[in-house]
PDB file of C-alpha atoms in Angstrom:
ATOM      1  CA  MET I   1     408.409  96.658  38.758  1.00  0.00           C
ATOM      2  CA  ALA I   2     405.539  95.517  36.132  1.00  0.00           C
ATOM      3  CA  ARG I   3     406.632  91.747  36.470  1.00  0.00           C
ATOM      4  CA  ALA I   4     405.973  92.210  40.237  1.00  0.00           C
ATOM      5  CA  ARG I   5     402.674  93.331  40.211  1.00  0.00           C
ATOM      6  CA  PHE I   6     401.554  90.708  36.911  1.00  0.00           C
ATOM      7  CA  GLY I   7     402.747  87.960  39.912  1.00  0.00           C
ATOM      8  CA  LEU I   8     400.808  88.885  42.722  1.00  0.00           C
ATOM      9  CA  ILE I   9     397.685  89.226  40.615  1.00  0.00           C
ATOM     10  CA  PHE I  10     398.480  86.381  39.333  1.00  0.00           C
ATOM     11  CA  ALA I  11     398.250  84.863  42.546  1.00  0.00           C
ATOM     12  CA  VAL I  12     395.498  86.852  44.475  1.00  0.00           C
ATOM     13  CA  ALA I  13     393.870  85.448  41.282  1.00  0.00           C
ATOM     14  CA  LEU I  14     393.933  81.622  41.471  1.00  0.00           C
ATOM     15  CA  TRP I  15     393.463  82.270  44.986  1.00  0.00           C
ATOM     16  CA  LEU I  16     389.877  83.807  44.682  1.00  0.00           C
ATOM     17  CA  ALA I  17     389.711  80.544  41.986  1.00  0.00           C
ATOM     18  CA  SER I  18     390.947  77.619  43.991  1.00  0.00           C
ATOM     19  CA  PRO I  19     388.450  75.852  46.779  1.00  0.00           C
ATOM     20  CA  LEU I  20     390.136  76.896  49.633  1.00  0.00           C
ATOM     21  CA  GLY I  21     389.674  81.284  48.771  1.00  0.00           C
ATOM     22  CA  ARG I  22     385.621  80.290  48.688  1.00  0.00           C
ATOM     23  CA  ALA I  23     385.873  78.426  52.043  1.00  0.00           C
ATOM     24  CA  VAL I  24     384.547  79.815  54.468  1.00  0.00           C
ATOM     25  CA  VAL I  25     384.813  78.642  58.227  1.00  0.00           C
ATOM     26  CA  LEU I  26     381.557  79.232  60.193  1.00  0.00           C
ATOM     27  CA  PRO I  27     381.474  78.325  64.056  1.00  0.00           C
ATOM     28  CA  PRO I  28     378.657  75.756  64.638  1.00  0.00           C
ATOM     29  CA  LEU I  29     375.722  78.064  65.214  1.00  0.00           C
ATOM     30  CA  PRO I  30     375.136  77.451  69.742  1.00  0.00           C
ATOM     31  CA  GLN I  31     371.551  75.403  70.358  1.00  0.00           C
ATOM     32  CA  PRO I  32     369.598  76.929  72.301  1.00  0.00           C
ATOM     33  CA  SER I  33     369.539  76.152  76.363  1.00  0.00           C
ATOM     34  CA  TRP I  34     367.091  74.276  78.297  1.00  0.00           C
ATOM     35  CA  THR I  35     365.064  77.705  79.211  1.00  0.00           C
ATOM     36  CA  GLU I  36     365.251  79.025  75.468  1.00  0.00           C
ATOM     37  CA  LEU I  37     363.056  75.908  73.734  1.00  0.00           C
ATOM     38  CA  SER I  38     359.222  76.212  73.293  1.00  0.00           C
ATOM     39  CA  VAL I  39     357.035  74.624  75.382  1.00  0.00           C
ATOM     40  CA  GLU I  40     356.798  72.310  73.276  1.00  0.00           C
ATOM     41  CA  GLN I  41     359.926  71.592  72.624  1.00  0.00           C
ATOM     42  CA  LYS I  42     359.963  71.057  76.685  1.00  0.00           C
ATOM     43  CA  ARG I  43     357.340  68.640  76.898  1.00  0.00           C
ATOM     44  CA  ALA I  44     358.649  66.387  73.491  1.00  0.00           C
ATOM     45  CA  LEU I  45     362.245  66.837  75.668  1.00  0.00           C
ATOM     46  CA  ALA I  46     361.274  66.632  78.964  1.00  0.00           C
ATOM     47  CA  PRO I  47     363.073  62.507  80.367  1.00  0.00           C
ATOM     48  CA  LEU I  48     365.966  64.333  78.819  1.00  0.00           C
ATOM     49  CA  ALA I  49     365.324  68.180  80.792  1.00  0.00           C
ATOM     50  CA  SER I  50     368.362  67.287  83.496  1.00  0.00           C
ATOM     51  CA  HIS I  51     371.401  66.138  80.979  1.00  0.00           C
ATOM     52  CA  TRP I  52     370.188  69.157  78.406  1.00  0.00           C
ATOM     53  CA  ASP I  53     372.615  71.296  79.426  1.00  0.00           C
ATOM     54  CA  LYS I  54     375.435  69.258  79.637  1.00  0.00           C
ATOM     55  CA  MET I  55     374.476  67.946  75.909  1.00  0.00           C
ATOM     56  CA  SER I  56     377.464  68.816  73.277  1.00  0.00           C
ATOM     57  CA  GLY I  57     375.521  71.196  70.330  1.00  0.00           C
ATOM     58  CA  PHE I  58     375.666  68.477  68.309  1.00  0.00           C
ATOM     59  CA  HIS I  59     373.434  65.891  70.460  1.00  0.00           C
ATOM     60  CA  ARG I  60     371.205  68.809  71.017  1.00  0.00           C
ATOM     61  CA  LYS I  61     370.579  69.623  66.567  1.00  0.00           C
ATOM     62  CA  LYS I  62     369.125  66.273  66.613  1.00  0.00           C
ATOM     63  CA  TRP I  63     367.201  66.232  69.442  1.00  0.00           C
ATOM     64  CA  LEU I  64     365.306  68.899  68.486  1.00  0.00           C
ATOM     65  CA  GLY I  65     364.799  67.843  65.183  1.00  0.00           C
ATOM     66  CA  ILE I  66     362.592  64.447  66.933  1.00  0.00           C
ATOM     67  CA  ALA I  67     361.387  67.071  68.434  1.00  0.00           C
ATOM     68  CA  GLN I  68     360.273  68.969  65.724  1.00  0.00           C
ATOM     69  CA  ARG I  69     358.670  65.915  64.242  1.00  0.00           C
ATOM     70  CA  TYR I  70     356.699  64.362  67.925  1.00  0.00           C
ATOM     71  CA  PRO I  71     353.158  66.292  67.224  1.00  0.00           C
ATOM     72  CA  SER I  72     353.438  63.814  64.079  1.00  0.00           C
ATOM     73  CA  LEU I  73     353.636  60.735  65.743  1.00  0.00           C
ATOM     74  CA  SER I  74     350.856  58.700  66.821  1.00  0.00           C
ATOM     75  CA  ALA I  75     349.986  58.554  71.017  1.00  0.00           C
ATOM     76  CA  GLU I  76     351.838  55.187  71.131  1.00  0.00           C
ATOM     77  CA  GLU I  77     354.907  56.055  69.293  1.00  0.00           C
ATOM     78  CA  GLN I  78     355.219  59.031  71.893  1.00  0.00           C
ATOM     79  CA  ALA I  79     354.998  57.340  74.682  1.00  0.00           C
ATOM     80  CA  ARG I  80     357.295  54.704  73.007  1.00  0.00           C
ATOM     81  CA  LEU I  81     359.735  57.633  72.310  1.00  0.00           C
ATOM     82  CA  GLN I  82     359.005  59.455  75.793  1.00  0.00           C
ATOM     83  CA  ARG I  83     360.500  55.943  77.269  1.00  0.00           C
ATOM     84  CA  ARG I  84     363.203  55.549  74.746  1.00  0.00           C
ATOM     85  CA  MET I  85     364.721  58.928  76.148  1.00  0.00           C
ATOM     86  CA  THR I  86     364.123  57.805  80.096  1.00  0.00           C
ATOM     87  CA  ASP I  87     366.390  55.434  79.779  1.00  0.00           C
ATOM     88  CA  TRP I  88     368.490  57.122  77.224  1.00  0.00           C
ATOM     89  CA  ALA I  89     369.367  59.593  80.016  1.00  0.00           C
ATOM     90  CA  LYS I  90     369.666  57.429  82.178  1.00  0.00           C
ATOM     91  CA  LEU I  91     372.651  55.517  80.460  1.00  0.00           C
ATOM     92  CA  THR I  92     375.755  56.573  80.906  1.00  0.00           C
ATOM     93  CA  PRO I  93     378.074  59.374  78.558  1.00  0.00           C
ATOM     94  CA  ASP I  94     380.063  56.184  78.493  1.00  0.00           C
ATOM     95  CA  GLU I  95     377.093  53.210  78.241  1.00  0.00           C
ATOM     96  CA  ARG I  96     375.425  56.058  75.457  1.00  0.00           C
ATOM     97  CA  LYS I  97     378.697  56.043  73.159  1.00  0.00           C
ATOM     98  CA  GLN I  98     378.907  52.266  73.773  1.00  0.00           C
ATOM     99  CA  ALA I  99     375.557  52.396  73.042  1.00  0.00           C
ATOM    100  CA  ARG I 100     376.404  54.504  69.441  1.00  0.00           C
ATOM    101  CA  ASP I 101     379.413  52.249  68.812  1.00  0.00           C
ATOM    102  CA  LYS I 102     377.388  49.654  68.496  1.00  0.00           C
ATOM    103  CA  TYR I 103     374.645  51.072  66.631  1.00  0.00           C
ATOM    104  CA  LYS I 104     377.079  52.541  63.930  1.00  0.00           C
ATOM    105  CA  SER I 105     379.007  49.149  63.840  1.00  0.00           C
ATOM    106  CA  LEU I 106     375.228  47.466  63.187  1.00  0.00           C
ATOM    107  CA  GLN I 107     374.598  49.567  60.725  1.00  0.00           C
ATOM    108  CA  LYS I 108     377.976  48.847  58.798  1.00  0.00           C
ATOM    109  CA  ALA I 109     377.035  44.371  59.176  1.00  0.00           C
ATOM    110  CA  PRO I 110     375.926  42.780  56.558  1.00  0.00           C
ATOM    111  CA  PRO I 111     372.378  41.806  55.869  1.00  0.00           C
ATOM    112  CA  GLU I 112     372.689  38.792  56.999  1.00  0.00           C
ATOM    113  CA  GLN I 113     374.208  39.983  60.544  1.00  0.00           C
ATOM    114  CA  LYS I 114     371.886  42.263  60.750  1.00  0.00           C
ATOM    115  CA  ASN I 115     369.165  39.938  59.262  1.00  0.00           C
ATOM    116  CA  ALA I 116     370.163  37.731  63.042  1.00  0.00           C
ATOM    117  CA  VAL I 117     370.017  41.154  65.096  1.00  0.00           C
ATOM    118  CA  LYS I 118     366.210  41.576  64.311  1.00  0.00           C
ATOM    119  CA  GLN I 119     365.355  38.279  64.796  1.00  0.00           C
ATOM    120  CA  LYS I 120     367.202  37.778  67.789  1.00  0.00           C
ATOM    121  CA  TRP I 121     365.542  41.066  69.616  1.00  0.00           C
ATOM    122  CA  GLN I 122     361.644  39.570  67.589  1.00  0.00           C
ATOM    123  CA  GLU I 123     362.658  36.258  69.830  1.00  0.00           C
ATOM    124  CA  TYR I 124     362.784  38.776  72.823  1.00  0.00           C
ATOM    125  CA  LYS I 125     359.821  41.202  72.081  1.00  0.00           C
ATOM    126  CA  ASP I 126     357.690  37.324  71.719  1.00  0.00           C
ATOM    127  CA  LEU I 127     359.092  36.442  75.250  1.00  0.00           C
ATOM    128  CA  PRO I 128     356.578  36.776  78.843  1.00  0.00           C
ATOM    129  CA  GLU I 129     356.840  39.320  80.550  1.00  0.00           C
ATOM    130  CA  PRO I 130     359.232  37.338  83.195  1.00  0.00           C
ATOM    131  CA  GLU I 131     360.924  36.170  81.278  1.00  0.00           C
ATOM    132  CA  LYS I 132     362.018  39.665  80.367  1.00  0.00           C
ATOM    133  CA  ALA I 133     361.781  40.556  83.736  1.00  0.00           C
ATOM    134  CA  ARG I 134     365.463  38.003  84.470  1.00  0.00           C
ATOM    135  CA  LEU I 135     366.837  38.375  82.055  1.00  0.00           C
ATOM    136  CA  LYS I 136     366.915  42.096  82.200  1.00  0.00           C
ATOM    137  CA  ALA I 137     368.173  41.693  86.098  1.00  0.00           C
ATOM    138  CA  GLU I 138     370.530  39.985  84.971  1.00  0.00           C
ATOM    139  CA  ALA I 139     372.042  42.111  83.085  1.00  0.00           C
ATOM    140  CA  THR I 140     371.319  44.515  85.051  1.00  0.00           C
ATOM    141  CA  GLN I 141     373.909  42.787  87.708  1.00  0.00           C
ATOM    142  CA  LYS I 142     376.478  41.648  84.171  1.00  0.00           C
ATOM    143  CA  ARG I 143     376.316  46.014  83.576  1.00  0.00           C
ATOM    144  CA  THR I 144     376.874  46.543  87.558  1.00  0.00           C
ATOM    145  CA  PRO I 145     380.647  48.040  88.191  1.00  0.00           C
ATOM    146  CA  ARG I 146     382.158  46.128  90.769  1.00  0.00           C
ATOM    147  CA  PRO I 147     383.850  46.916  94.052  1.00  0.00           C
ATOM    148  CA  ALA I 148     387.170  47.697  93.413  1.00  0.00           C
ATOM    149  CA  PRO I 149     389.722  46.096  96.010  1.00  0.00           C
ATOM    150  CA  SER I 150     391.121  47.557  98.977  1.00  0.00           C
ATOM    151  CA  LYS I 151     394.499  48.732  98.948  1.00  0.00           C
ATOM    152  CA  GLN I 152     395.043  47.179 102.436  1.00  0.00           C
ATOM    153  CA  PRO I 153     398.509  44.693 101.984  1.00  0.00           C
ATOM    154  CA  VAL I 154     397.246  41.392 102.646  1.00  0.00           C
ATOM    155  CA  ALA I 155     398.651  39.380 105.258  1.00  0.00           C
ATOM    156  CA  ALA I 156     400.935  37.052 104.310  1.00  0.00           C
ATOM    157  CA  LYS I 157     399.885  33.218 104.563  1.00  0.00           C
ATOM    158  CA  PRO I 158     402.097  30.691 105.473  1.00  0.00           C
ATOM    159  CA  PRO I 159     403.521  28.126 102.634  1.00  0.00           C
ATOM    160  CA  PRO I 160     401.602  24.696 103.152  1.00  0.00           C
ATOM    161  CA  ALA I 161     403.905  22.319 104.869  1.00  0.00           C
ATOM    162  CA  ALA I 162     405.960  20.774 102.524  1.00  0.00           C
ATOM    163  CA  SER I 163     404.469  16.732 102.756  1.00  0.00           C
ATOM    164  CA  ALA I 164     406.908  14.136 100.548  1.00  0.00           C
ATOM    165  CA  PRO I 165     405.097  11.704  98.588  1.00  0.00           C
ATOM    166  CA  PRO I 166     404.566   8.441 101.049  1.00  0.00           C
ATOM    167  CA  SER I 167     407.415   6.014  99.224  1.00  0.00           C
ATOM    168  CA  ILE I 168     409.534   8.350  99.487  1.00  0.00           C
ATOM    169  CA  ALA I 169     410.846   9.727 103.598  1.00  0.00           C
ATOM    170  CA  PRO I 170     412.693  12.597 104.368  1.00  0.00           C
ATOM    171  CA  VAL I 171     415.950  12.429 104.859  1.00  0.00           C
ATOM    172  CA  GLY I 172     416.470  12.728 109.109  1.00  0.00           C
ATOM    173  CA  GLN I 173     413.326   9.477 109.071  1.00  0.00           C
ATOM    174  CA  ALA I 174     415.846   7.529 106.447  1.00  0.00           C
ATOM    175  CA  ALA I 175     418.424   6.581 109.435  1.00  0.00           C
ATOM    176  CA  ALA I 176     415.681   5.494 111.849  1.00  0.00           C
ATOM    177  CA  ARG I 177     414.142   2.911 110.051  1.00  0.00           C
TER     178      ARG I 177
END
């Protein structure tokens, strides 16, 4: 009996000493809905208003961090942030995922590749506005999904008439010569 009790106490002591014994699982804290944001947060995050309540708690938390830093930005930086948020809000969820994936892969890229991307971006920024607009229109056309093909069966075309090479006459005509 004493051995069993000692074994149980020893097992409990081991469990408490292990990292699992101290681990506490906390559920993720819910982030505020749009109506719960302060006036300053709403002003900073205005381009995201229509998407806010559909965002995950993780993404809301990231945007709230940006909103917290927003007042310390210059007027020019605030305007740029607002433009970028507007552009971000216009993206589809798939496009946002692609953008995040590209960003992550660029962060892992070697310095030479990062520098090449920075150089291309600088070249783009130096282009005149009409050229930028042309490139943007081309990119938009490439991104626009094409309409799905109709599911109606296409009428079968008759096979083209077989034509024999000029040096070979069809069998029926060979006897006529």
